[in-house]
Structure formats: structure tokens, C-alpha cells
Amino acid sequence: MTAEFLLSRVLRRQYFQVKEAFEVAYGGIEEEFPKEKDLIKAHLVVALLEQYKYPINAIQVNKFVGTAQGLRETDVLALNRAKEPFLLAVVEVPQLYEERVEAAMRDLYAQAAPQDQLKSVRWLLYYTRWYATKGVLQKKHITVDYLKFPTFDSWHTAGKPFISFMPSYL
């Protein structure tokens, strides 16, 4: 089950059988187990839609973008009201989140540069979530202001500053 398939069923309020708790996901008999990374993408998209009120037509999942290094997949891309990219997100499983921060941020910067021809990209987001003891949802993310730090080197040199809130829809 891909993130896109799962999300399409969630958004259409269709039945699907995925139980998620204590870092374990179960699929129905006739469906394959969703990958943990796809569940994290789905969680992020649902949060953007329901909690942060992004419109459904502003979110794209698994979007391929051209970079200087070739095609790269953006896990979640949010478009602003003018239908231009303003948020690029990469998700990671919690077990690998810390060790892949630098690589993920380099990848986000590589993806943002060609998307920013109209100077619309504002935020880069590196995200994960997990269920802690007793099923309590825990989230961790790095949100970087791309206008303040338009290159990986500028962000790195400044001490890797980030904000701890999710960006509002523009």
C-alpha cells in the first residue's frame, strides 16, 4: 500500500484496514503491509490537511523533481495559493532520523533550487513521528526558512538553525 493509495482512501473516507500503534502497522489480509515511511508520509499529509488546514489540491506526494544530480523524489510538496512550490518535505523513519539529518537536508536543498525559479519556496521540512509508551504520538521535525538560508552551506555555516513549528499555509 503506497502513501498515495492510503491517502486517497483516507480522503474519500473509504474503508481500509491499517492499525498503527506502538511502532507496528498491520494490513488487511488482501493488502500488503504499508512501509513505515509511507505511513509517516500519510501522517504528515493528514496533519497538513486537518491540523494546519492546507487545501487538498495544494499537496503533492512522491513528486519527482529535476535537480543538478538528476531526478529526485520529494516526499511531500505543498503549493501556495498561486500554485507554486512553497514547502518541500522529506520524511524518515525514527530509527534513522538523527543519522540522516545532513543527507536529508542536502537533498532538500538540491530539490528546492530548481523548484524556486519563481522565488516561491519558503520552507524545507525534515519530519518523522513515532508512538511512544502507551501509544502517545511523538513528532520531530526540522523546519528551515529557505528565504533566510537559500543554500545548504549558508544554513550549515549559520549553525543549522531551524524552527520548531509547522508552517502555515500561504
PDB file of C-alpha atoms in Angstrom:
ATOM      1  CA  MET A   1       0.000   0.000   0.000  1.00  0.00           C
ATOM      2  CA  THR A   2       1.595   3.268  -1.068  1.00  0.00           C
ATOM      3  CA  ALA A   3       1.176   6.616   0.679  1.00  0.00           C
ATOM      4  CA  GLU A   4      -0.838   7.879  -2.291  1.00  0.00           C
ATOM      5  CA  PHE A   5      -3.205   4.885  -2.167  1.00  0.00           C
ATOM      6  CA  LEU A   6      -3.628   5.152   1.594  1.00  0.00           C
ATOM      7  CA  LEU A   7      -4.226   8.891   1.412  1.00  0.00           C
ATOM      8  CA  SER A   8      -6.737   8.608  -1.407  1.00  0.00           C
ATOM      9  CA  ARG A   9      -8.777   6.186   0.704  1.00  0.00           C
ATOM     10  CA  VAL A  10      -8.487   8.391   3.801  1.00  0.00           C
ATOM     11  CA  LEU A  11      -9.552  11.485   1.901  1.00  0.00           C
ATOM     12  CA  ARG A  12     -12.512   9.725   0.291  1.00  0.00           C
ATOM     13  CA  ARG A  13     -13.409   8.289   3.725  1.00  0.00           C
ATOM     14  CA  GLN A  14     -13.208   4.768   2.296  1.00  0.00           C
ATOM     15  CA  TYR A  15     -12.597   1.730   4.433  1.00  0.00           C
ATOM     16  CA  PHE A  16      -9.110   0.374   4.689  1.00  0.00           C
ATOM     17  CA  GLN A  17      -7.529  -1.824   7.289  1.00  0.00           C
ATOM     18  CA  VAL A  18      -4.402  -0.327   8.807  1.00  0.00           C
ATOM     19  CA  LYS A  19      -3.884  -0.434  12.532  1.00  0.00           C
ATOM     20  CA  GLU A  20      -0.967   1.579  13.812  1.00  0.00           C
ATOM     21  CA  ALA A  21       0.266   1.662  17.388  1.00  0.00           C
ATOM     22  CA  PHE A  22       3.499   1.155  19.237  1.00  0.00           C
ATOM     23  CA  GLU A  23       5.507   1.468  16.004  1.00  0.00           C
ATOM     24  CA  VAL A  24       3.690  -1.512  14.412  1.00  0.00           C
ATOM     25  CA  ALA A  25       1.474  -1.380  11.335  1.00  0.00           C
ATOM     26  CA  TYR A  26      -0.886  -4.130  10.222  1.00  0.00           C
ATOM     27  CA  GLY A  27      -2.528  -4.520   6.830  1.00  0.00           C
ATOM     28  CA  GLY A  28      -5.647  -6.401   5.835  1.00  0.00           C
ATOM     29  CA  ILE A  29      -5.477  -9.946   4.525  1.00  0.00           C
ATOM     30  CA  GLU A  30      -5.596  -8.900   0.874  1.00  0.00           C
ATOM     31  CA  GLU A  31      -3.405  -5.818   1.244  1.00  0.00           C
ATOM     32  CA  GLU A  32       0.324  -5.645   1.686  1.00  0.00           C
ATOM     33  CA  PHE A  33       1.828  -4.055   4.761  1.00  0.00           C
ATOM     34  CA  PRO A  34       2.416  -0.335   4.300  1.00  0.00           C
ATOM     35  CA  LYS A  35       6.029   0.674   4.632  1.00  0.00           C
ATOM     36  CA  GLU A  36       6.724   2.710   7.744  1.00  0.00           C
ATOM     37  CA  LYS A  37       7.986   5.611   5.658  1.00  0.00           C
ATOM     38  CA  ASP A  38       4.689   5.655   3.715  1.00  0.00           C
ATOM     39  CA  LEU A  39       2.759   5.764   6.988  1.00  0.00           C
ATOM     40  CA  ILE A  40       4.867   8.715   8.115  1.00  0.00           C
ATOM     41  CA  LYS A  41       4.137  10.492   4.801  1.00  0.00           C
ATOM     42  CA  ALA A  42       0.458   9.770   5.238  1.00  0.00           C
ATOM     43  CA  HIS A  43       0.565  11.089   8.791  1.00  0.00           C
ATOM     44  CA  LEU A  44       2.265  14.295   7.647  1.00  0.00           C
ATOM     45  CA  VAL A  45      -0.232  14.846   4.826  1.00  0.00           C
ATOM     46  CA  VAL A  46      -3.213  14.257   7.100  1.00  0.00           C
ATOM     47  CA  ALA A  47      -1.709  16.681   9.662  1.00  0.00           C
ATOM     48  CA  LEU A  48      -1.188  19.326   6.955  1.00  0.00           C
ATOM     49  CA  LEU A  49      -4.775  18.894   5.785  1.00  0.00           C
ATOM     50  CA  GLU A  50      -6.605  18.571   9.058  1.00  0.00           C
ATOM     51  CA  GLN A  51      -4.491  20.339  11.659  1.00  0.00           C
ATOM     52  CA  TYR A  52      -2.842  23.045   9.560  1.00  0.00           C
ATOM     53  CA  LYS A  53      -5.736  23.499   7.085  1.00  0.00           C
ATOM     54  CA  TYR A  54      -3.795  23.074   3.838  1.00  0.00           C
ATOM     55  CA  PRO A  55      -6.207  22.580   0.914  1.00  0.00           C
ATOM     56  CA  ILE A  56      -6.179  19.108  -0.592  1.00  0.00           C
ATOM     57  CA  ASN A  57      -5.215  20.390  -4.058  1.00  0.00           C
ATOM     58  CA  ALA A  58      -2.127  22.084  -2.592  1.00  0.00           C
ATOM     59  CA  ILE A  59      -0.392  18.850  -1.605  1.00  0.00           C
ATOM     60  CA  GLN A  60       1.527  16.505  -3.866  1.00  0.00           C
ATOM     61  CA  VAL A  61       3.055  13.235  -2.682  1.00  0.00           C
ATOM     62  CA  ASN A  62       6.063  11.445  -4.196  1.00  0.00           C
ATOM     63  CA  LYS A  63       6.701  14.182  -6.747  1.00  0.00           C
ATOM     64  CA  PHE A  64       9.786  13.774  -8.919  1.00  0.00           C
ATOM     65  CA  VAL A  65      11.765  16.977  -9.464  1.00  0.00           C
ATOM     66  CA  GLY A  66      14.770  17.592 -11.654  1.00  0.00           C
ATOM     67  CA  THR A  67      17.999  18.557  -9.887  1.00  0.00           C
ATOM     68  CA  ALA A  68      21.581  19.046 -10.978  1.00  0.00           C
ATOM     69  CA  GLN A  69      22.137  15.432  -9.858  1.00  0.00           C
ATOM     70  CA  GLY A  70      19.174  14.057 -11.833  1.00  0.00           C
ATOM     71  CA  LEU A  71      15.625  13.238 -10.779  1.00  0.00           C
ATOM     72  CA  ARG A  72      14.904  13.207  -7.050  1.00  0.00           C
ATOM     73  CA  GLU A  73      11.707  12.291  -5.284  1.00  0.00           C
ATOM     74  CA  THR A  74      10.160  14.847  -2.948  1.00  0.00           C
ATOM     75  CA  ASP A  75       8.100  13.030  -0.338  1.00  0.00           C
ATOM     76  CA  VAL A  76       5.618  15.883   0.135  1.00  0.00           C
ATOM     77  CA  LEU A  77       5.406  19.106  -1.862  1.00  0.00           C
ATOM     78  CA  ALA A  78       2.982  21.876  -0.886  1.00  0.00           C
ATOM     79  CA  LEU A  79       1.903  24.538  -3.357  1.00  0.00           C
ATOM     80  CA  ASN A  80       0.907  28.058  -2.334  1.00  0.00           C
ATOM     81  CA  ARG A  81      -2.288  29.805  -3.479  1.00  0.00           C
ATOM     82  CA  ALA A  82      -0.554  30.750  -6.743  1.00  0.00           C
ATOM     83  CA  LYS A  83       0.123  27.006  -7.329  1.00  0.00           C
ATOM     84  CA  GLU A  84       3.884  27.462  -6.866  1.00  0.00           C
ATOM     85  CA  PRO A  85       6.005  25.235  -4.571  1.00  0.00           C
ATOM     86  CA  PHE A  86       6.443  26.773  -1.133  1.00  0.00           C
ATOM     87  CA  LEU A  87       7.186  23.774   1.126  1.00  0.00           C
ATOM     88  CA  LEU A  88       9.268  20.696   0.364  1.00  0.00           C
ATOM     89  CA  ALA A  89       9.313  17.842   2.875  1.00  0.00           C
ATOM     90  CA  VAL A  90      11.292  14.659   3.305  1.00  0.00           C
ATOM     91  CA  VAL A  91      10.233  12.081   5.872  1.00  0.00           C
ATOM     92  CA  GLU A  92      12.358   9.474   7.602  1.00  0.00           C
ATOM     93  CA  VAL A  93      11.764   6.556   9.926  1.00  0.00           C
ATOM     94  CA  PRO A  94      12.563   7.491  13.535  1.00  0.00           C
ATOM     95  CA  GLN A  95      15.365   4.932  13.828  1.00  0.00           C
ATOM     96  CA  LEU A  96      17.354   6.689  11.067  1.00  0.00           C
ATOM     97  CA  TYR A  97      16.205  10.280  11.578  1.00  0.00           C
ATOM     98  CA  GLU A  98      19.230  11.615  13.500  1.00  0.00           C
ATOM     99  CA  GLU A  99      21.899   9.924  11.420  1.00  0.00           C
ATOM    100  CA  ARG A 100      20.366  11.130   8.144  1.00  0.00           C
ATOM    101  CA  VAL A 101      19.767  14.799   9.020  1.00  0.00           C
ATOM    102  CA  GLU A 102      22.673  16.132   6.947  1.00  0.00           C
ATOM    103  CA  ALA A 103      21.931  13.937   3.926  1.00  0.00           C
ATOM    104  CA  ALA A 104      18.220  14.749   4.050  1.00  0.00           C
ATOM    105  CA  MET A 105      18.860  18.488   4.281  1.00  0.00           C
ATOM    106  CA  ARG A 106      21.350  18.352   1.394  1.00  0.00           C
ATOM    107  CA  ASP A 107      18.730  16.504  -0.616  1.00  0.00           C
ATOM    108  CA  LEU A 108      16.036  19.051   0.246  1.00  0.00           C
ATOM    109  CA  TYR A 109      18.305  21.922  -0.807  1.00  0.00           C
ATOM    110  CA  ALA A 110      19.102  20.110  -4.075  1.00  0.00           C
ATOM    111  CA  GLN A 111      15.373  19.691  -4.712  1.00  0.00           C
ATOM    112  CA  ALA A 112      14.468  23.257  -3.736  1.00  0.00           C
ATOM    113  CA  ALA A 113      16.883  25.062  -6.056  1.00  0.00           C
ATOM    114  CA  PRO A 114      15.235  24.112  -9.388  1.00  0.00           C
ATOM    115  CA  GLN A 115      11.739  24.492  -7.867  1.00  0.00           C
ATOM    116  CA  ASP A 116      12.484  28.045  -6.792  1.00  0.00           C
ATOM    117  CA  GLN A 117      12.602  29.760 -10.191  1.00  0.00           C
ATOM    118  CA  LEU A 118       9.714  31.986  -9.097  1.00  0.00           C
ATOM    119  CA  LYS A 119      11.249  32.524  -5.632  1.00  0.00           C
ATOM    120  CA  SER A 120       8.247  30.833  -4.046  1.00  0.00           C
ATOM    121  CA  VAL A 121       9.959  28.161  -1.932  1.00  0.00           C
ATOM    122  CA  ARG A 122       9.856  29.270   1.687  1.00  0.00           C
ATOM    123  CA  TRP A 123      10.208  26.164   3.851  1.00  0.00           C
ATOM    124  CA  LEU A 124      12.210  22.932   3.915  1.00  0.00           C
ATOM    125  CA  LEU A 125      10.886  20.282   6.285  1.00  0.00           C
ATOM    126  CA  TYR A 126      12.514  17.098   7.584  1.00  0.00           C
ATOM    127  CA  TYR A 127       9.948  15.079   9.528  1.00  0.00           C
ATOM    128  CA  THR A 128       9.364  11.909  11.499  1.00  0.00           C
ATOM    129  CA  ARG A 129       6.915  10.588  14.048  1.00  0.00           C
ATOM    130  CA  TRP A 130       6.518   7.529  16.247  1.00  0.00           C
ATOM    131  CA  TYR A 131       4.368   6.151  19.023  1.00  0.00           C
ATOM    132  CA  ALA A 132       5.998   6.173  22.440  1.00  0.00           C
ATOM    133  CA  THR A 133       4.965   4.314  25.532  1.00  0.00           C
ATOM    134  CA  LYS A 134       1.211   3.885  25.943  1.00  0.00           C
ATOM    135  CA  GLY A 135       0.594   4.904  22.318  1.00  0.00           C
ATOM    136  CA  VAL A 136       1.439   8.584  22.748  1.00  0.00           C
ATOM    137  CA  LEU A 137       2.288  10.167  19.396  1.00  0.00           C
ATOM    138  CA  GLN A 138       5.693  11.854  19.282  1.00  0.00           C
ATOM    139  CA  LYS A 139       6.820  14.069  16.399  1.00  0.00           C
ATOM    140  CA  LYS A 140      10.172  15.504  15.487  1.00  0.00           C
ATOM    141  CA  HIS A 141      10.919  17.877  12.666  1.00  0.00           C
ATOM    142  CA  ILE A 142      13.343  20.445  11.388  1.00  0.00           C
ATOM    143  CA  THR A 143      11.797  23.345   9.524  1.00  0.00           C
ATOM    144  CA  VAL A 144      14.268  25.626   7.747  1.00  0.00           C
ATOM    145  CA  ASP A 145      13.464  29.077   6.417  1.00  0.00           C
ATOM    146  CA  TYR A 146      14.705  28.824   2.831  1.00  0.00           C
ATOM    147  CA  LEU A 147      14.491  32.598   2.345  1.00  0.00           C
ATOM    148  CA  LYS A 148      16.986  33.169   5.171  1.00  0.00           C
ATOM    149  CA  PHE A 149      19.196  30.215   4.238  1.00  0.00           C
ATOM    150  CA  PRO A 150      18.955  29.625   0.465  1.00  0.00           C
ATOM    151  CA  THR A 151      21.865  27.171   0.323  1.00  0.00           C
ATOM    152  CA  PHE A 152      22.918  24.204   2.409  1.00  0.00           C
ATOM    153  CA  ASP A 153      26.269  25.899   3.079  1.00  0.00           C
ATOM    154  CA  SER A 154      24.606  29.090   4.369  1.00  0.00           C
ATOM    155  CA  TRP A 155      22.380  27.019   6.671  1.00  0.00           C
ATOM    156  CA  HIS A 156      25.296  24.862   7.846  1.00  0.00           C
ATOM    157  CA  THR A 157      27.607  27.854   8.434  1.00  0.00           C
ATOM    158  CA  ALA A 158      24.901  29.593  10.491  1.00  0.00           C
ATOM    159  CA  GLY A 159      24.836  26.613  12.866  1.00  0.00           C
ATOM    160  CA  LYS A 160      21.934  24.698  11.280  1.00  0.00           C
ATOM    161  CA  PRO A 161      19.169  26.889  12.721  1.00  0.00           C
ATOM    162  CA  PHE A 162      15.610  25.663  12.481  1.00  0.00           C
ATOM    163  CA  ILE A 163      12.193  26.486  13.806  1.00  0.00           C
ATOM    164  CA  SER A 164      10.062  24.035  15.714  1.00  0.00           C
ATOM    165  CA  PHE A 165       6.643  24.841  14.277  1.00  0.00           C
ATOM    166  CA  MET A 166       4.899  23.680  11.147  1.00  0.00           C
ATOM    167  CA  PRO A 167       4.487  26.419   8.539  1.00  0.00           C
ATOM    168  CA  SER A 168       1.063  27.880   7.938  1.00  0.00           C
ATOM    169  CA  TYR A 169      -0.475  27.644   4.513  1.00  0.00           C
ATOM    170  CA  LEU A 170       0.349  30.581   2.226  1.00  0.00           C
TER     171      LEU A 170
END
